[in-house]
PDB file of C-alpha atoms and ligand atoms in Angstrom:
ATOM      1  CA  MET Q   1     176.809  90.197  15.190  1.00  0.00           C
ATOM      2  CA  ARG Q   2     175.787  92.858  12.479  1.00  0.00           C
ATOM      3  CA  ILE Q   3     178.647  94.268  10.439  1.00  0.00           C
ATOM      4  CA  ALA Q   4     178.843  97.442   8.838  1.00  0.00           C
ATOM      5  CA  ILE Q   5     180.812  99.061   6.779  1.00  0.00           C
ATOM      6  CA  VAL Q   6     181.240 102.934   7.163  1.00  0.00           C
ATOM      7  CA  THR Q   7     183.229 105.028   4.415  1.00  0.00           C
ATOM      8  CA  GLY Q   8     185.259 108.208   5.518  1.00  0.00           C
ATOM      9  CA  GLY Q   9     184.778 106.810   8.765  1.00  0.00           C
ATOM     10  CA  ALA Q  10     187.936 108.197  10.595  1.00  0.00           C
ATOM     11  CA  GLN Q  11     186.472 111.911  11.265  1.00  0.00           C
ATOM     12  CA  GLY Q  12     183.468 113.935  10.912  1.00  0.00           C
ATOM     13  CA  ILE Q  13     180.163 112.679  10.272  1.00  0.00           C
ATOM     14  CA  GLY Q  14     181.779 108.881   9.860  1.00  0.00           C
ATOM     15  CA  ARG Q  15     183.476 108.778  12.734  1.00  0.00           C
ATOM     16  CA  GLY Q  16     179.911 109.508  14.541  1.00  0.00           C
ATOM     17  CA  ILE Q  17     178.165 107.265  12.909  1.00  0.00           C
ATOM     18  CA  VAL Q  18     181.352 104.537  13.583  1.00  0.00           C
ATOM     19  CA  THR Q  19     180.985 105.621  17.270  1.00  0.00           C
ATOM     20  CA  HIS Q  20     176.920 105.114  17.241  1.00  0.00           C
ATOM     21  CA  LEU Q  21     177.479 101.812  15.644  1.00  0.00           C
ATOM     22  CA  LEU Q  22     179.737 100.297  18.186  1.00  0.00           C
ATOM     23  CA  GLU Q  23     177.297 101.881  21.012  1.00  0.00           C
ATOM     24  CA  GLU Q  24     174.805  99.360  19.382  1.00  0.00           C
ATOM     25  CA  GLY Q  25     176.507  96.672  19.209  1.00  0.00           C
ATOM     26  CA  TRP Q  26     177.713  96.210  15.709  1.00  0.00           C
ATOM     27  CA  ARG Q  27     180.742  94.986  14.692  1.00  0.00           C
ATOM     28  CA  VAL Q  28     182.338  98.030  12.407  1.00  0.00           C
ATOM     29  CA  ILE Q  29     184.698  98.421   9.641  1.00  0.00           C
ATOM     30  CA  ALA Q  30     185.820 102.175   8.678  1.00  0.00           C
ATOM     31  CA  LEU Q  31     187.633 102.772   5.515  1.00  0.00           C
ATOM     32  CA  ASP Q  32     189.426 106.153   5.065  1.00  0.00           C
ATOM     33  CA  LYS Q  33     192.045 107.514   2.895  1.00  0.00           C
ATOM     34  CA  ASP Q  34     193.711 109.945   5.942  1.00  0.00           C
ATOM     35  CA  ALA Q  35     196.325 107.754   7.443  1.00  0.00           C
ATOM     36  CA  GLU Q  36     196.633 109.287  10.404  1.00  0.00           C
ATOM     37  CA  ALA Q  37     193.336 109.431  11.530  1.00  0.00           C
ATOM     38  CA  VAL Q  38     192.830 105.747  10.411  1.00  0.00           C
ATOM     39  CA  GLN Q  39     195.553 104.496  12.890  1.00  0.00           C
ATOM     40  CA  GLU Q  40     194.256 106.911  15.784  1.00  0.00           C
ATOM     41  CA  LEU Q  41     190.600 105.572  15.389  1.00  0.00           C
ATOM     42  CA  ALA Q  42     192.122 101.761  15.368  1.00  0.00           C
ATOM     43  CA  ALA Q  43     194.676 102.734  18.583  1.00  0.00           C
ATOM     44  CA  MET Q  44     191.066 103.909  20.260  1.00  0.00           C
ATOM     45  CA  HIS Q  45     189.116 101.176  19.478  1.00  0.00           C
ATOM     46  CA  ALA Q  46     191.490  98.337  20.011  1.00  0.00           C
ATOM     47  CA  ASP Q  47     189.716  96.203  22.351  1.00  0.00           C
ATOM     48  CA  ALA Q  48     186.402  96.843  19.911  1.00  0.00           C
ATOM     49  CA  PRO Q  49     185.048  94.714  17.153  1.00  0.00           C
ATOM     50  CA  PHE Q  50     186.574  96.898  14.834  1.00  0.00           C
ATOM     51  CA  LEU Q  51     188.797  97.262  11.749  1.00  0.00           C
ATOM     52  CA  ALA Q  52     190.077 100.786  10.776  1.00  0.00           C
ATOM     53  CA  LEU Q  53     191.894 100.211   7.165  1.00  0.00           C
ATOM     54  CA  GLU Q  54     193.249 103.105   5.201  1.00  0.00           C
ATOM     55  CA  THR Q  55     191.374 103.314   1.377  1.00  0.00           C
ATOM     56  CA  ASP Q  56     190.797 105.703  -0.668  1.00  0.00           C
ATOM     57  CA  VAL Q  57     187.346 104.949  -2.152  1.00  0.00           C
ATOM     58  CA  GLY Q  58     187.683 106.500  -5.217  1.00  0.00           C
ATOM     59  CA  ASP Q  59     190.539 103.846  -6.105  1.00  0.00           C
ATOM     60  CA  GLU Q  60     189.085 100.956  -8.166  1.00  0.00           C
ATOM     61  CA  SER Q  61     191.987  98.785  -6.906  1.00  0.00           C
ATOM     62  CA  ALA Q  62     192.392 100.219  -3.320  1.00  0.00           C
ATOM     63  CA  VAL Q  63     188.676  99.407  -3.145  1.00  0.00           C
ATOM     64  CA  ALA Q  64     189.100  95.632  -4.477  1.00  0.00           C
ATOM     65  CA  ALA Q  65     192.210  95.300  -1.715  1.00  0.00           C
ATOM     66  CA  ALA Q  66     189.893  96.615   1.409  1.00  0.00           C
ATOM     67  CA  PHE Q  67     187.338  94.039   0.471  1.00  0.00           C
ATOM     68  CA  ARG Q  68     189.956  91.040   0.534  1.00  0.00           C
ATOM     69  CA  ARG Q  69     191.087  92.615   3.851  1.00  0.00           C
ATOM     70  CA  ILE Q  70     187.479  92.183   5.086  1.00  0.00           C
ATOM     71  CA  ALA Q  71     186.923  88.892   3.889  1.00  0.00           C
ATOM     72  CA  GLY Q  72     190.285  87.651   5.811  1.00  0.00           C
ATOM     73  CA  TRP Q  73     189.056  89.999   8.834  1.00  0.00           C
ATOM     74  CA  CYS Q  74     185.887  88.360   9.071  1.00  0.00           C
ATOM     75  CA  VAL Q  75     187.142  85.042   8.912  1.00  0.00           C
ATOM     76  CA  GLU Q  76     189.893  85.732  11.735  1.00  0.00           C
ATOM     77  CA  VAL Q  77     186.537  86.781  14.116  1.00  0.00           C
ATOM     78  CA  ASN Q  78     184.149  83.843  13.084  1.00  0.00           C
ATOM     79  CA  GLU Q  79     182.100  85.899  11.708  1.00  0.00           C
ATOM     80  CA  THR Q  80     179.521  84.103   9.320  1.00  0.00           C
ATOM     81  CA  PRO Q  81     179.376  85.251   5.995  1.00  0.00           C
ATOM     82  CA  GLY Q  82     178.028  89.074   4.857  1.00  0.00           C
ATOM     83  CA  ILE Q  83     177.443  92.273   5.674  1.00  0.00           C
ATOM     84  CA  ASP Q  84     174.433  93.987   6.817  1.00  0.00           C
ATOM     85  CA  LEU Q  85     175.173  97.765   6.261  1.00  0.00           C
ATOM     86  CA  LEU Q  86     177.226  99.858   4.055  1.00  0.00           C
ATOM     87  CA  VAL Q  87     177.350 103.671   4.681  1.00  0.00           C
ATOM     88  CA  SER Q  88     179.141 105.367   1.930  1.00  0.00           C
ATOM     89  CA  ASN Q  89     179.753 108.354   3.592  1.00  0.00           C
ATOM     90  CA  ALA Q  90     183.638 109.506   2.272  1.00  0.00           C
ATOM     91  CA  GLY Q  91     184.158 112.699   0.063  1.00  0.00           C
ATOM     92  CA  ILE Q  92     185.586 115.744  -0.063  1.00  0.00           C
ATOM     93  CA  ALA Q  93     183.406 117.908   2.568  1.00  0.00           C
ATOM     94  CA  ASP Q  94     184.006 121.119   1.193  1.00  0.00           C
ATOM     95  CA  PRO Q  95     181.611 122.158  -1.254  1.00  0.00           C
ATOM     96  CA  VAL Q  96     182.988 125.308  -2.945  1.00  0.00           C
ATOM     97  CA  SER Q  97     184.923 124.293  -6.263  1.00  0.00           C
ATOM     98  CA  GLY Q  98     185.139 128.059  -7.504  1.00  0.00           C
ATOM     99  CA  PRO Q  99     183.447 129.587 -10.588  1.00  0.00           C
ATOM    100  CA  VAL Q 100     182.618 127.195 -13.226  1.00  0.00           C
ATOM    101  CA  GLU Q 101     185.024 128.815 -15.879  1.00  0.00           C
ATOM    102  CA  GLN Q 102     187.802 128.129 -13.594  1.00  0.00           C
ATOM    103  CA  LEU Q 103     186.847 124.468 -12.389  1.00  0.00           C
ATOM    104  CA  SER Q 104     189.147 122.229 -14.092  1.00  0.00           C
ATOM    105  CA  LEU Q 105     188.416 118.674 -15.240  1.00  0.00           C
ATOM    106  CA  THR Q 106     190.687 117.255 -12.905  1.00  0.00           C
ATOM    107  CA  ASP Q 107     189.641 119.034  -9.781  1.00  0.00           C
ATOM    108  CA  TRP Q 108     185.553 118.300 -10.954  1.00  0.00           C
ATOM    109  CA  ARG Q 109     186.710 114.541 -11.047  1.00  0.00           C
ATOM    110  CA  ARG Q 110     188.281 114.833  -7.588  1.00  0.00           C
ATOM    111  CA  TRP Q 111     184.607 115.781  -5.939  1.00  0.00           C
ATOM    112  CA  GLN Q 112     182.770 112.995  -8.496  1.00  0.00           C
ATOM    113  CA  ASP Q 113     185.764 110.292  -7.715  1.00  0.00           C
ATOM    114  CA  SER Q 114     185.314 110.898  -3.875  1.00  0.00           C
ATOM    115  CA  HIS Q 115     181.504 111.109  -3.218  1.00  0.00           C
ATOM    116  CA  LEU Q 116     180.147 109.163  -6.550  1.00  0.00           C
ATOM    117  CA  THR Q 117     182.411 107.000  -8.117  1.00  0.00           C
ATOM    118  CA  GLY Q 118     183.458 106.069  -4.229  1.00  0.00           C
ATOM    119  CA  GLY Q 119     179.698 105.370  -3.799  1.00  0.00           C
ATOM    120  CA  PHE Q 120     179.570 103.101  -7.044  1.00  0.00           C
ATOM    121  CA  LEU Q 121     182.918 101.049  -6.451  1.00  0.00           C
ATOM    122  CA  MET Q 122     181.701 100.280  -2.592  1.00  0.00           C
ATOM    123  CA  THR Q 123     178.423  99.325  -3.729  1.00  0.00           C
ATOM    124  CA  ARG Q 124     179.572  97.181  -6.206  1.00  0.00           C
ATOM    125  CA  ALA Q 125     182.130  95.382  -3.685  1.00  0.00           C
ATOM    126  CA  ALA Q 126     179.586  95.142  -1.516  1.00  0.00           C
ATOM    127  CA  VAL Q 127     176.714  93.834  -3.109  1.00  0.00           C
ATOM    128  CA  PRO Q 128     177.361  90.662  -3.224  1.00  0.00           C
ATOM    129  CA  LEU Q 129     178.151  90.422   1.099  1.00  0.00           C
ATOM    130  CA  LEU Q 130     174.864  92.568   1.682  1.00  0.00           C
ATOM    131  CA  ARG Q 131     172.633  90.154  -0.382  1.00  0.00           C
ATOM    132  CA  ILE Q 132     173.731  87.365   2.125  1.00  0.00           C
ATOM    133  CA  ARG Q 133     172.355  89.005   4.911  1.00  0.00           C
ATOM    134  CA  LYS Q 134     169.894  91.047   2.952  1.00  0.00           C
ATOM    135  CA  GLY Q 135     171.052  94.503   4.568  1.00  0.00           C
ATOM    136  CA  ALA Q 136     170.959  98.043   3.572  1.00  0.00           C
ATOM    137  CA  ILE Q 137     172.816 100.858   2.057  1.00  0.00           C
ATOM    138  CA  VAL Q 138     172.654 104.305   3.150  1.00  0.00           C
ATOM    139  CA  PHE Q 139     174.202 107.058   0.824  1.00  0.00           C
ATOM    140  CA  VAL Q 140     175.617 109.996   2.914  1.00  0.00           C
ATOM    141  CA  ALA Q 141     174.429 112.802   0.610  1.00  0.00           C
ATOM    142  CA  SER Q 142     173.478 116.603   1.466  1.00  0.00           C
ATOM    143  CA  THR Q 143     171.169 119.183   0.970  1.00  0.00           C
ATOM    144  CA  ARG Q 144     172.917 120.278  -1.241  1.00  0.00           C
ATOM    145  CA  ALA Q 145     172.090 117.874  -3.803  1.00  0.00           C
ATOM    146  CA  ILE Q 146     168.772 120.056  -3.901  1.00  0.00           C
ATOM    147  CA  GLN Q 147     169.448 123.814  -3.190  1.00  0.00           C
ATOM    148  CA  SER Q 148     172.503 125.502  -3.540  1.00  0.00           C
ATOM    149  CA  GLU Q 149     174.773 128.388  -3.028  1.00  0.00           C
ATOM    150  CA  PRO Q 150     176.870 129.885  -5.904  1.00  0.00           C
ATOM    151  CA  ASP Q 151     180.235 127.989  -6.812  1.00  0.00           C
ATOM    152  CA  CYS Q 152     179.450 124.920  -6.047  1.00  0.00           C
ATOM    153  CA  GLU Q 153     178.947 123.063  -8.844  1.00  0.00           C
ATOM    154  CA  ALA Q 154     180.838 119.759  -8.799  1.00  0.00           C
ATOM    155  CA  TYR Q 155     179.943 119.144  -5.116  1.00  0.00           C
ATOM    156  CA  ALA Q 156     176.268 119.686  -5.780  1.00  0.00           C
ATOM    157  CA  ALA Q 157     176.548 117.122  -9.145  1.00  0.00           C
ATOM    158  CA  ALA Q 158     178.184 114.563  -7.047  1.00  0.00           C
ATOM    159  CA  LYS Q 159     175.707 114.710  -4.498  1.00  0.00           C
ATOM    160  CA  GLY Q 160     172.838 114.951  -6.597  1.00  0.00           C
ATOM    161  CA  GLY Q 161     174.259 111.751  -8.435  1.00  0.00           C
ATOM    162  CA  LEU Q 162     174.103 110.077  -5.226  1.00  0.00           C
ATOM    163  CA  LEU Q 163     170.196 110.527  -4.759  1.00  0.00           C
ATOM    164  CA  ALA Q 164     170.116 109.130  -8.187  1.00  0.00           C
ATOM    165  CA  LEU Q 165     172.143 106.569  -7.295  1.00  0.00           C
ATOM    166  CA  THR Q 166     170.021 105.543  -4.246  1.00  0.00           C
ATOM    167  CA  HIS Q 167     166.494 105.101  -6.330  1.00  0.00           C
ATOM    168  CA  ALA Q 168     168.406 103.242  -8.837  1.00  0.00           C
ATOM    169  CA  LEU Q 169     169.787 100.925  -6.742  1.00  0.00           C
ATOM    170  CA  ALA Q 170     166.509 100.547  -4.626  1.00  0.00           C
ATOM    171  CA  ILE Q 171     164.864  99.526  -7.804  1.00  0.00           C
ATOM    172  CA  SER Q 172     167.479  96.902  -8.806  1.00  0.00           C
ATOM    173  CA  LEU Q 173     168.681  95.315  -5.705  1.00  0.00           C
ATOM    174  CA  GLY Q 174     165.057  95.162  -4.035  1.00  0.00           C
ATOM    175  CA  PRO Q 175     163.711  92.765  -1.964  1.00  0.00           C
ATOM    176  CA  ASP Q 176     167.261  91.691  -0.757  1.00  0.00           C
ATOM    177  CA  ILE Q 177     168.894  95.208  -0.186  1.00  0.00           C
ATOM    178  CA  ARG Q 178     167.392  98.651   0.948  1.00  0.00           C
ATOM    179  CA  VAL Q 179     169.213 101.824  -0.155  1.00  0.00           C
ATOM    180  CA  ASN Q 180     168.267 105.313   1.333  1.00  0.00           C
ATOM    181  CA  ALA Q 181     170.476 108.283   1.715  1.00  0.00           C
ATOM    182  CA  VAL Q 182     170.295 111.125   3.881  1.00  0.00           C
ATOM    183  CA  CYS Q 183     170.802 114.498   3.596  1.00  0.00           C
ATOM    184  CA  PRO Q 184     172.645 116.393   6.197  1.00  0.00           C
ATOM    185  CA  GLY Q 185     172.532 119.880   6.528  1.00  0.00           C
ATOM    186  CA  TRP Q 186     174.859 122.118   8.690  1.00  0.00           C
ATOM    187  CA  ILE Q 187     176.642 119.890  10.678  1.00  0.00           C
ATOM    188  CA  GLU Q 188     179.564 120.931  13.045  1.00  0.00           C
ATOM    189  CA  THR Q 189     182.432 117.923  12.777  1.00  0.00           C
ATOM    190  CA  ALA Q 190     185.532 120.313  14.153  1.00  0.00           C
ATOM    191  CA  PRO Q 191     184.979 118.018  17.672  1.00  0.00           C
ATOM    192  CA  TRP Q 192     185.356 114.849  15.219  1.00  0.00           C
ATOM    193  CA  GLN Q 193     188.487 115.085  13.497  1.00  0.00           C
ATOM    194  CA  LYS Q 194     191.686 113.641  14.236  1.00  0.00           C
ATOM    195  CA  GLN Q 195     193.773 115.011  17.417  1.00  0.00           C
ATOM    196  CA  SER Q 196     195.559 117.494  15.218  1.00  0.00           C
ATOM    197  CA  GLU Q 197     193.178 119.083  13.537  1.00  0.00           C
ATOM    198  CA  ARG Q 198     190.368 118.947  16.368  1.00  0.00           C
ATOM    199  CA  SER Q 199     188.772 122.165  17.862  1.00  0.00           C
ATOM    200  CA  HIS Q 200     185.515 123.291  19.929  1.00  0.00           C
ATOM    201  CA  PRO Q 201     183.932 126.299  17.486  1.00  0.00           C
ATOM    202  CA  GLY Q 202     181.484 128.319  19.204  1.00  0.00           C
ATOM    203  CA  HIS Q 203     178.233 129.517  17.009  1.00  0.00           C
ATOM    204  CA  ARG Q 204     176.824 132.699  16.673  1.00  0.00           C
ATOM    205  CA  ALA Q 205     173.313 133.302  17.702  1.00  0.00           C
ATOM    206  CA  VAL Q 206     172.077 134.173  14.225  1.00  0.00           C
ATOM    207  CA  ASP Q 207     173.912 131.109  13.069  1.00  0.00           C
ATOM    208  CA  ARG Q 208     171.681 128.933  15.743  1.00  0.00           C
ATOM    209  CA  ASP Q 209     168.695 130.702  14.894  1.00  0.00           C
ATOM    210  CA  GLN Q 210     168.283 130.285  11.471  1.00  0.00           C
ATOM    211  CA  HIS Q 211     167.762 126.912  11.984  1.00  0.00           C
ATOM    212  CA  PRO Q 212     163.880 125.991  12.578  1.00  0.00           C
ATOM    213  CA  VAL Q 213     165.203 123.753  15.679  1.00  0.00           C
ATOM    214  CA  GLY Q 214     167.486 126.469  16.911  1.00  0.00           C
ATOM    215  CA  ARG Q 215     170.720 124.998  16.730  1.00  0.00           C
ATOM    216  CA  ILE Q 216     173.813 123.427  14.444  1.00  0.00           C
ATOM    217  CA  GLY Q 217     173.752 119.616  13.627  1.00  0.00           C
ATOM    218  CA  THR Q 218     175.947 117.018  15.106  1.00  0.00           C
ATOM    219  CA  PRO Q 219     177.373 113.522  13.429  1.00  0.00           C
ATOM    220  CA  GLU Q 220     174.756 111.692  16.186  1.00  0.00           C
ATOM    221  CA  ASP Q 221     172.025 113.355  14.440  1.00  0.00           C
ATOM    222  CA  ILE Q 222     173.207 111.790  10.983  1.00  0.00           C
ATOM    223  CA  ALA Q 223     174.212 108.579  12.964  1.00  0.00           C
ATOM    224  CA  ALA Q 224     170.968 107.838  14.574  1.00  0.00           C
ATOM    225  CA  THR Q 225     169.256 108.836  11.405  1.00  0.00           C
ATOM    226  CA  VAL Q 226     171.787 106.137   9.071  1.00  0.00           C
ATOM    227  CA  ALA Q 227     170.803 103.568  12.237  1.00  0.00           C
ATOM    228  CA  PHE Q 228     167.135 103.599  11.799  1.00  0.00           C
ATOM    229  CA  LEU Q 229     167.600 103.203   8.266  1.00  0.00           C
ATOM    230  CA  ALA Q 230     169.402 100.232   8.767  1.00  0.00           C
ATOM    231  CA  SER Q 231     167.500  98.889  11.403  1.00  0.00           C
ATOM    232  CA  PRO Q 232     164.029  96.384  11.043  1.00  0.00           C
ATOM    233  CA  GLY Q 233     161.816  99.583  11.664  1.00  0.00           C
ATOM    234  CA  ALA Q 234     162.879 100.922   8.376  1.00  0.00           C
ATOM    235  CA  GLY Q 235     162.005  97.597   6.434  1.00  0.00           C
ATOM    236  CA  PHE Q 236     159.532  99.066   4.481  1.00  0.00           C
ATOM    237  CA  ILE Q 237     161.692 102.329   3.405  1.00  0.00           C
ATOM    238  CA  THR Q 238     163.644 102.172   0.406  1.00  0.00           C
ATOM    239  CA  GLY Q 239     165.022 104.365  -2.541  1.00  0.00           C
ATOM    240  CA  GLN Q 240     164.413 107.399  -0.286  1.00  0.00           C
ATOM    241  CA  HIS Q 241     166.321 110.528   0.941  1.00  0.00           C
ATOM    242  CA  ILE Q 242     165.917 112.235   4.041  1.00  0.00           C
ATOM    243  CA  ALA Q 243     166.824 115.526   4.848  1.00  0.00           C
ATOM    244  CA  VAL Q 244     168.510 116.012   8.491  1.00  0.00           C
ATOM    245  CA  ASP Q 245     169.156 119.598   8.440  1.00  0.00           C
ATOM    246  CA  GLY Q 246     166.981 121.253  11.341  1.00  0.00           C
ATOM    247  CA  GLY Q 247     164.149 121.955   9.133  1.00  0.00           C
ATOM    248  CA  MET Q 248     166.088 124.575   6.882  1.00  0.00           C
ATOM    249  CA  THR Q 249     165.405 123.548   3.319  1.00  0.00           C
ATOM    250  CA  ARG Q 250     161.569 123.955   4.844  1.00  0.00           C
ATOM    251  CA  LYS Q 251     162.043 127.691   5.558  1.00  0.00           C
ATOM    252  CA  MET Q 252     160.876 130.015   3.292  1.00  0.00           C
ATOM    253  CA  ILE Q 253     163.195 133.052   2.981  1.00  0.00           C
ATOM    254  CA  TYR Q 254     162.562 136.164   1.451  1.00  0.00           C
ATOM    255  CA  ALA Q 255     164.834 139.462   1.661  1.00  0.00           C
ATOM    256  CA  GLY Q 256     164.570 142.025   4.101  1.00  0.00           C
TER     257      GLY Q 256
HETATM  258  P1  NAI X 301     185.197 115.344   7.230  1.00  0.00           P
HETATM  259  O1  NAI X 301     186.477 115.957   6.225  1.00  0.00           O
HETATM  260  O2  NAI X 301     184.934 116.125   8.628  1.00  0.00           O
HETATM  261  O3  NAI X 301     185.458 113.830   7.166  1.00  0.00           O
HETATM  262  C1  NAI X 301     185.523 113.150   5.835  1.00  0.00           C
HETATM  263  C2  NAI X 301     186.382 111.710   6.046  1.00  0.00           C
HETATM  264  O4  NAI X 301     185.940 111.265   5.014  1.00  0.00           O
HETATM  265  C3  NAI X 301     187.664 112.538   6.593  1.00  0.00           C
HETATM  266  O5  NAI X 301     188.463 111.661   7.462  1.00  0.00           O
HETATM  267  C4  NAI X 301     188.281 111.920   4.984  1.00  0.00           C
HETATM  268  O6  NAI X 301     189.750 111.751   5.422  1.00  0.00           O
HETATM  269  C5  NAI X 301     187.908 111.300   4.198  1.00  0.00           C
HETATM  270  N1  NAI X 301     187.752 110.890   3.100  1.00  0.00           N
HETATM  271  C6  NAI X 301     187.560 111.972   2.109  1.00  0.00           C
HETATM  272  N2  NAI X 301     187.297 111.557   0.828  1.00  0.00           N
HETATM  273  C7  NAI X 301     187.864 109.931   0.916  1.00  0.00           C
HETATM  274  C8  NAI X 301     187.885 109.371  -0.188  1.00  0.00           C
HETATM  275  N3  NAI X 301     188.485 109.323  -1.242  1.00  0.00           N
HETATM  276  N4  NAI X 301     188.486 107.774   0.392  1.00  0.00           N
HETATM  277  C9  NAI X 301     188.277 107.422   1.895  1.00  0.00           C
HETATM  278  N5  NAI X 301     187.930 108.723   2.459  1.00  0.00           N
HETATM  279  C10 NAI X 301     187.924 109.825   2.429  1.00  0.00           C
HETATM  280  O7  NAI X 301     183.889 115.553   6.324  1.00  0.00           O
HETATM  281  P2  NAI X 301     181.980 115.386   7.286  1.00  0.00           P
HETATM  282  O8  NAI X 301     181.963 116.965   7.060  1.00  0.00           O
HETATM  283  O9  NAI X 301     182.248 114.754   8.206  1.00  0.00           O
HETATM  284  O10 NAI X 301     181.557 115.169   5.853  1.00  0.00           O
HETATM  285  C11 NAI X 301     181.262 113.606   5.393  1.00  0.00           C
HETATM  286  C12 NAI X 301     180.013 113.581   4.578  1.00  0.00           C
HETATM  287  O11 NAI X 301     178.816 114.145   4.889  1.00  0.00           O
HETATM  288  C13 NAI X 301     180.487 114.021   3.188  1.00  0.00           C
HETATM  289  O12 NAI X 301     180.005 113.214   1.937  1.00  0.00           O
HETATM  290  C14 NAI X 301     180.061 115.328   3.019  1.00  0.00           C
HETATM  291  O13 NAI X 301     180.004 116.035   1.717  1.00  0.00           O
HETATM  292  C15 NAI X 301     178.410 114.832   3.363  1.00  0.00           C
HETATM  293  N6  NAI X 301     178.216 116.146   4.537  1.00  0.00           N
HETATM  294  C16 NAI X 301     178.570 117.105   5.292  1.00  0.00           C
HETATM  295  C17 NAI X 301     177.981 118.233   6.033  1.00  0.00           C
HETATM  296  C18 NAI X 301     178.923 119.036   6.834  1.00  0.00           C
HETATM  297  O14 NAI X 301     178.107 120.044   7.166  1.00  0.00           O
HETATM  298  N7  NAI X 301     179.689 118.412   7.485  1.00  0.00           N
HETATM  299  C19 NAI X 301     176.929 118.375   5.409  1.00  0.00           C
HETATM  300  C20 NAI X 301     176.288 117.817   3.891  1.00  0.00           C
HETATM  301  C21 NAI X 301     176.984 116.501   3.711  1.00  0.00           C
END
């Protein structure tokens, strides 16, 4: 079976990606630092070809421990060596780090560690396994890698770093491994949170209508693009990033 590792897989977009890949018949391993969400997802997919592990992807020793557990699990389920896909999605989803004059080094590092260092640590550990099956990496970046609101420096820098990491890795790891990124726009994740934090918010017409496609995005929108980038149909695509944003980054905005 095809095997995917999805970071930040227990809630939000990552949970949507896990669900989509399981529906497509993949064997899926979700890593997430939220213990409650991990337990909930594991219980939900108890009968599926699924493993959920509590892991902080910005922590080198935690990532190493997760890969030891993954190796053991693959043996337990009689899987041949290797993985087919790494989806590096985990990270602090809040883009606002506050005014740059007041941004502490500790907070700056929290954003870089979860998104960028996490992406690096996961990639470093996954590459030997991906090489075996000639797999793919997909980073979940953001349209905020290429455009900004005020006070989002730590997030924007981390996401911009992921786009640079994408093209750098595509050149280093080809032809064995393809590497691409998805840049989500506004994705509503409230219905995809763990039970204790789940909600189903409505959206104002003005919020929907500002999107050229007339709606706000869903985790399924991102999952479908990730699955495409992992598929043989995307075999000639590497080093790219694709915006999945309902057209927002293509919209010209003038005041008044
Ligand atoms: P979310 O907060 O709903 O889910 C993120 C999941 O990642 C959570 O389960 C959390 O526990 C986990 N996580 C966070 N840091 C982690 C770490 N260091 N190690 C392991 N797990 C960690 O967030 P959402 O919205 O689903 O975001 C997923 C990705 O998509 C993030 O990289 C975010 O920046 C990106 N994104 C989200 C957008 C949106 O509108 N929701 C827009 C653009 C990008």
